Amino acid sequence: MPLTPLDIHNKEFSRRLRGYDEDEVNEFLDQVIKDYESVIRENKELHNQLMSLQERLDHFLNIEETLSKTIIVAQEAADEVKNNAKKEAQLIIKESEKNADRIINESLAKSRKIAMEVEELKKQASIYRTRFRTLVEAQLELLSQESWDALESSGESRSTREANEVY
């Protein structure tokens, strides 16, 4: 157990002949008591300061640990968001490529269909033209035949006779 100022104050020394001067010893002990009390007070103050600083240090260490964890969580969240954004972008690109391929394929199919329809219409127009030409040529041939002239002359005499009969 440590020595207290009261222990020093209450200390009694045995007396002997030719011993120390009692007043001088008491005066010295009083000085020791004052100094010892001062050291104890200073020690207590330093201890209190140490405890306060230790509490602050613990508080700041706790804040540092919390901030470190928060930074790590934030970094992980940012990485996850970044990865999700990359995945979503890749999905959008793939979907867009699929849609573009589909649109191109549909357009090519429509283009082929229209080209086939155009070719079919050209064929039909050519056939129609040939048939029409043949019909026109046949009609011209009929008109240019001599039998038509005979019909005209016999039709002319008949119409003249009919006209004369009416009057």
PDB file of C-alpha atoms in Angstrom:
ATOM      1  CA  MET A   1       0.000   0.000   0.000  1.00  0.00           C
ATOM      2  CA  PRO A   2       1.449   3.423  -0.970  1.00  0.00           C
ATOM      3  CA  LEU A   3       2.467   5.961   1.589  1.00  0.00           C
ATOM      4  CA  THR A   4       0.016   8.841   2.130  1.00  0.00           C
ATOM      5  CA  PRO A   5       0.754  12.389   3.381  1.00  0.00           C
ATOM      6  CA  LEU A   6      -1.158  11.505   6.559  1.00  0.00           C
ATOM      7  CA  ASP A   7       1.185   8.532   7.131  1.00  0.00           C
ATOM      8  CA  ILE A   8       4.128  10.881   6.857  1.00  0.00           C
ATOM      9  CA  HIS A   9       2.489  13.403   9.171  1.00  0.00           C
ATOM     10  CA  ASN A  10       1.642  10.809  11.807  1.00  0.00           C
ATOM     11  CA  LYS A  11       4.981   9.050  11.676  1.00  0.00           C
ATOM     12  CA  GLU A  12       6.603   8.967  15.096  1.00  0.00           C
ATOM     13  CA  PHE A  13      10.236   8.193  15.476  1.00  0.00           C
ATOM     14  CA  SER A  14      11.666   6.681  18.603  1.00  0.00           C
ATOM     15  CA  ARG A  15      13.820   8.951  20.672  1.00  0.00           C
ATOM     16  CA  ARG A  16      17.334   8.361  21.609  1.00  0.00           C
ATOM     17  CA  LEU A  17      20.065  10.196  23.009  1.00  0.00           C
ATOM     18  CA  ARG A  18      21.959  12.210  20.619  1.00  0.00           C
ATOM     19  CA  GLY A  19      19.232  11.860  18.047  1.00  0.00           C
ATOM     20  CA  TYR A  20      18.241  14.350  15.385  1.00  0.00           C
ATOM     21  CA  ASP A  21      16.847  17.758  16.185  1.00  0.00           C
ATOM     22  CA  GLU A  22      13.157  17.153  16.514  1.00  0.00           C
ATOM     23  CA  ASP A  23      12.140  20.578  15.141  1.00  0.00           C
ATOM     24  CA  GLU A  24      14.380  20.177  12.142  1.00  0.00           C
ATOM     25  CA  VAL A  25      12.995  16.707  11.410  1.00  0.00           C
ATOM     26  CA  ASN A  26       9.421  17.965  11.820  1.00  0.00           C
ATOM     27  CA  GLU A  27      10.146  20.916   9.555  1.00  0.00           C
ATOM     28  CA  PHE A  28      11.645  18.589   6.960  1.00  0.00           C
ATOM     29  CA  LEU A  29       8.713  16.205   7.255  1.00  0.00           C
ATOM     30  CA  ASP A  30       6.294  19.133   6.764  1.00  0.00           C
ATOM     31  CA  GLN A  31       8.146  20.050   3.582  1.00  0.00           C
ATOM     32  CA  VAL A  32       8.042  16.415   2.427  1.00  0.00           C
ATOM     33  CA  ILE A  33       4.288  16.297   3.171  1.00  0.00           C
ATOM     34  CA  LYS A  34       3.674  19.467   1.108  1.00  0.00           C
ATOM     35  CA  ASP A  35       5.764  18.206  -1.776  1.00  0.00           C
ATOM     36  CA  TYR A  36       4.240  14.746  -1.575  1.00  0.00           C
ATOM     37  CA  GLU A  37       0.698  16.218  -1.554  1.00  0.00           C
ATOM     38  CA  SER A  38       1.632  18.379  -4.534  1.00  0.00           C
ATOM     39  CA  VAL A  39       2.970  15.343  -6.397  1.00  0.00           C
ATOM     40  CA  ILE A  40      -0.183  13.350  -5.558  1.00  0.00           C
ATOM     41  CA  ARG A  41      -2.408  16.246  -6.719  1.00  0.00           C
ATOM     42  CA  GLU A  42      -0.398  16.618  -9.915  1.00  0.00           C
ATOM     43  CA  ASN A  43      -0.498  12.865 -10.416  1.00  0.00           C
ATOM     44  CA  LYS A  44      -4.302  12.892  -9.999  1.00  0.00           C
ATOM     45  CA  GLU A  45      -4.662  15.779 -12.442  1.00  0.00           C
ATOM     46  CA  LEU A  46      -2.416  14.023 -14.940  1.00  0.00           C
ATOM     47  CA  HIS A  47      -4.368  10.825 -14.444  1.00  0.00           C
ATOM     48  CA  ASN A  48      -7.671  12.702 -15.045  1.00  0.00           C
ATOM     49  CA  GLN A  49      -6.201  14.345 -18.152  1.00  0.00           C
ATOM     50  CA  LEU A  50      -4.978  10.970 -19.337  1.00  0.00           C
ATOM     51  CA  MET A  51      -8.432   9.457 -18.828  1.00  0.00           C
ATOM     52  CA  SER A  52     -10.073  12.372 -20.673  1.00  0.00           C
ATOM     53  CA  LEU A  53      -7.573  12.096 -23.525  1.00  0.00           C
ATOM     54  CA  GLN A  54      -8.035   8.335 -23.601  1.00  0.00           C
ATOM     55  CA  GLU A  55     -11.801   8.799 -23.862  1.00  0.00           C
ATOM     56  CA  ARG A  56     -11.340  11.296 -26.699  1.00  0.00           C
ATOM     57  CA  LEU A  57      -8.853   8.966 -28.386  1.00  0.00           C
ATOM     58  CA  ASP A  58     -11.304   6.064 -28.073  1.00  0.00           C
ATOM     59  CA  HIS A  59     -14.046   8.295 -29.482  1.00  0.00           C
ATOM     60  CA  PHE A  60     -11.890   9.322 -32.437  1.00  0.00           C
ATOM     61  CA  LEU A  61     -10.775   5.748 -33.009  1.00  0.00           C
ATOM     62  CA  ASN A  62     -14.422   4.715 -33.036  1.00  0.00           C
ATOM     63  CA  ILE A  63     -15.207   7.496 -35.535  1.00  0.00           C
ATOM     64  CA  GLU A  64     -12.224   6.446 -37.659  1.00  0.00           C
ATOM     65  CA  GLU A  65     -13.369   2.824 -37.645  1.00  0.00           C
ATOM     66  CA  THR A  66     -16.925   3.853 -38.515  1.00  0.00           C
ATOM     67  CA  LEU A  67     -15.684   6.091 -41.323  1.00  0.00           C
ATOM     68  CA  SER A  68     -13.455   3.331 -42.645  1.00  0.00           C
ATOM     69  CA  LYS A  69     -16.362   0.898 -42.660  1.00  0.00           C
ATOM     70  CA  THR A  70     -18.595   3.523 -44.265  1.00  0.00           C
ATOM     71  CA  ILE A  71     -16.005   4.200 -46.965  1.00  0.00           C
ATOM     72  CA  ILE A  72     -15.649   0.484 -47.630  1.00  0.00           C
ATOM     73  CA  VAL A  73     -19.436   0.041 -47.806  1.00  0.00           C
ATOM     74  CA  ALA A  74     -19.729   3.087 -50.065  1.00  0.00           C
ATOM     75  CA  GLN A  75     -16.956   1.776 -52.321  1.00  0.00           C
ATOM     76  CA  GLU A  76     -18.627  -1.639 -52.500  1.00  0.00           C
ATOM     77  CA  ALA A  77     -21.979   0.000 -53.263  1.00  0.00           C
ATOM     78  CA  ALA A  78     -20.353   2.160 -55.948  1.00  0.00           C
ATOM     79  CA  ASP A  79     -18.677  -0.906 -57.455  1.00  0.00           C
ATOM     80  CA  GLU A  80     -21.980  -2.779 -57.405  1.00  0.00           C
ATOM     81  CA  VAL A  81     -23.805   0.146 -59.030  1.00  0.00           C
ATOM     82  CA  LYS A  82     -21.039   0.391 -61.623  1.00  0.00           C
ATOM     83  CA  ASN A  83     -21.196  -3.345 -62.361  1.00  0.00           C
ATOM     84  CA  ASN A  84     -24.996  -3.260 -62.550  1.00  0.00           C
ATOM     85  CA  ALA A  85     -24.814  -0.285 -64.907  1.00  0.00           C
ATOM     86  CA  LYS A  86     -22.326  -2.140 -67.117  1.00  0.00           C
ATOM     87  CA  LYS A  87     -24.561  -5.227 -67.162  1.00  0.00           C
ATOM     88  CA  GLU A  88     -27.616  -3.128 -67.947  1.00  0.00           C
ATOM     89  CA  ALA A  89     -25.734  -1.310 -70.703  1.00  0.00           C
ATOM     90  CA  GLN A  90     -24.650  -4.630 -72.191  1.00  0.00           C
ATOM     91  CA  LEU A  91     -28.248  -5.897 -72.066  1.00  0.00           C
ATOM     92  CA  ILE A  92     -29.470  -2.715 -73.740  1.00  0.00           C
ATOM     93  CA  ILE A  93     -26.796  -3.055 -76.425  1.00  0.00           C
ATOM     94  CA  LYS A  94     -27.671  -6.707 -77.031  1.00  0.00           C
ATOM     95  CA  GLU A  95     -31.387  -5.883 -77.171  1.00  0.00           C
ATOM     96  CA  SER A  96     -30.693  -3.013 -79.553  1.00  0.00           C
ATOM     97  CA  GLU A  97     -28.558  -5.256 -81.752  1.00  0.00           C
ATOM     98  CA  LYS A  98     -31.345  -7.872 -81.794  1.00  0.00           C
ATOM     99  CA  ASN A  99     -33.905  -5.208 -82.688  1.00  0.00           C
ATOM    100  CA  ALA A 100     -31.614  -3.795 -85.365  1.00  0.00           C
ATOM    101  CA  ASP A 101     -31.077  -7.275 -86.819  1.00  0.00           C
ATOM    102  CA  ARG A 102     -34.826  -7.930 -86.745  1.00  0.00           C
ATOM    103  CA  ILE A 103     -35.585  -4.596 -88.416  1.00  0.00           C
ATOM    104  CA  ILE A 104     -32.914  -5.217 -91.056  1.00  0.00           C
ATOM    105  CA  ASN A 105     -34.205  -8.733 -91.700  1.00  0.00           C
ATOM    106  CA  GLU A 106     -37.796  -7.506 -91.930  1.00  0.00           C
ATOM    107  CA  SER A 107     -36.706  -4.715 -94.265  1.00  0.00           C
ATOM    108  CA  LEU A 108     -34.772  -7.142 -96.447  1.00  0.00           C
ATOM    109  CA  ALA A 109     -37.752  -9.492 -96.567  1.00  0.00           C
ATOM    110  CA  LYS A 110     -40.094  -6.629 -97.483  1.00  0.00           C
ATOM    111  CA  SER A 111     -37.593  -5.405-100.063  1.00  0.00           C
ATOM    112  CA  ARG A 112     -37.390  -8.878-101.615  1.00  0.00           C
ATOM    113  CA  LYS A 113     -41.177  -9.180-101.578  1.00  0.00           C
ATOM    114  CA  ILE A 114     -41.586  -5.783-103.241  1.00  0.00           C
ATOM    115  CA  ALA A 115     -38.894  -6.667-105.809  1.00  0.00           C
ATOM    116  CA  MET A 116     -40.735  -9.911-106.562  1.00  0.00           C
ATOM    117  CA  GLU A 117     -44.035  -8.013-106.849  1.00  0.00           C
ATOM    118  CA  VAL A 118     -42.406  -5.488-109.182  1.00  0.00           C
ATOM    119  CA  GLU A 119     -41.013  -8.307-111.330  1.00  0.00           C
ATOM    120  CA  GLU A 120     -44.436  -9.973-111.374  1.00  0.00           C
ATOM    121  CA  LEU A 121     -46.096  -6.692-112.361  1.00  0.00           C
ATOM    122  CA  LYS A 122     -43.498  -6.206-115.121  1.00  0.00           C
ATOM    123  CA  LYS A 123     -44.236  -9.703-116.404  1.00  0.00           C
ATOM    124  CA  GLN A 124     -47.990  -9.079-116.291  1.00  0.00           C
ATOM    125  CA  ALA A 125     -47.550  -5.702-118.020  1.00  0.00           C
ATOM    126  CA  SER A 126     -45.426  -7.331-120.687  1.00  0.00           C
ATOM    127  CA  ILE A 127     -48.008 -10.105-121.172  1.00  0.00           C
ATOM    128  CA  TYR A 128     -50.829  -7.530-121.273  1.00  0.00           C
ATOM    129  CA  ARG A 129     -48.907  -5.410-123.750  1.00  0.00           C
ATOM    130  CA  THR A 130     -48.199  -8.436-125.949  1.00  0.00           C
ATOM    131  CA  ARG A 131     -51.854  -9.528-125.840  1.00  0.00           C
ATOM    132  CA  PHE A 132     -53.063  -6.003-126.495  1.00  0.00           C
ATOM    133  CA  ARG A 133     -50.630  -5.642-129.396  1.00  0.00           C
ATOM    134  CA  THR A 134     -51.805  -8.987-130.787  1.00  0.00           C
ATOM    135  CA  LEU A 135     -55.445  -7.899-130.436  1.00  0.00           C
ATOM    136  CA  VAL A 136     -54.788  -4.546-132.066  1.00  0.00           C
ATOM    137  CA  GLU A 137     -52.817  -6.197-134.882  1.00  0.00           C
ATOM    138  CA  ALA A 138     -55.627  -8.735-135.392  1.00  0.00           C
ATOM    139  CA  GLN A 139     -58.179  -5.911-135.533  1.00  0.00           C
ATOM    140  CA  LEU A 140     -56.014  -3.970-137.978  1.00  0.00           C
ATOM    141  CA  GLU A 141     -55.654  -7.061-140.087  1.00  0.00           C
ATOM    142  CA  LEU A 142     -59.410  -7.502-140.091  1.00  0.00           C
ATOM    143  CA  LEU A 143     -59.843  -3.912-141.121  1.00  0.00           C
ATOM    144  CA  SER A 144     -57.326  -4.217-143.889  1.00  0.00           C
ATOM    145  CA  GLN A 145     -58.900  -7.356-145.418  1.00  0.00           C
ATOM    146  CA  GLU A 146     -60.864  -7.115-148.663  1.00  0.00           C
ATOM    147  CA  SER A 147     -63.876  -8.826-147.200  1.00  0.00           C
ATOM    148  CA  TRP A 148     -64.382  -5.774-145.047  1.00  0.00           C
ATOM    149  CA  ASP A 149     -64.521  -3.669-148.201  1.00  0.00           C
ATOM    150  CA  ALA A 150     -67.165  -6.016-149.570  1.00  0.00           C
ATOM    151  CA  LEU A 151     -69.176  -5.673-146.411  1.00  0.00           C
ATOM    152  CA  GLU A 152     -68.870  -1.965-146.669  1.00  0.00           C
ATOM    153  CA  SER A 153     -70.099  -1.830-150.231  1.00  0.00           C
ATOM    154  CA  SER A 154     -72.983  -4.220-149.650  1.00  0.00           C
ATOM    155  CA  GLY A 155     -73.885  -2.379-146.493  1.00  0.00           C
ATOM    156  CA  GLU A 156     -73.762   0.869-148.411  1.00  0.00           C
ATOM    157  CA  SER A 157     -76.182  -0.298-151.121  1.00  0.00           C
ATOM    158  CA  ARG A 158     -78.540  -1.703-148.550  1.00  0.00           C
ATOM    159  CA  SER A 159     -78.569   1.466-146.539  1.00  0.00           C
ATOM    160  CA  THR A 160     -79.162   3.452-149.749  1.00  0.00           C
ATOM    161  CA  ARG A 161     -82.090   1.217-150.663  1.00  0.00           C
ATOM    162  CA  GLU A 162     -83.559   1.417-147.235  1.00  0.00           C
ATOM    163  CA  ALA A 163     -83.264   5.148-147.301  1.00  0.00           C
ATOM    164  CA  ASN A 164     -85.003   5.332-150.689  1.00  0.00           C
ATOM    165  CA  GLU A 165     -87.829   3.132-149.507  1.00  0.00           C
ATOM    166  CA  VAL A 166     -88.510   5.301-146.560  1.00  0.00           C
ATOM    167  CA  TYR A 167     -89.028   8.338-148.806  1.00  0.00           C
TER     168      TYR A 167
END
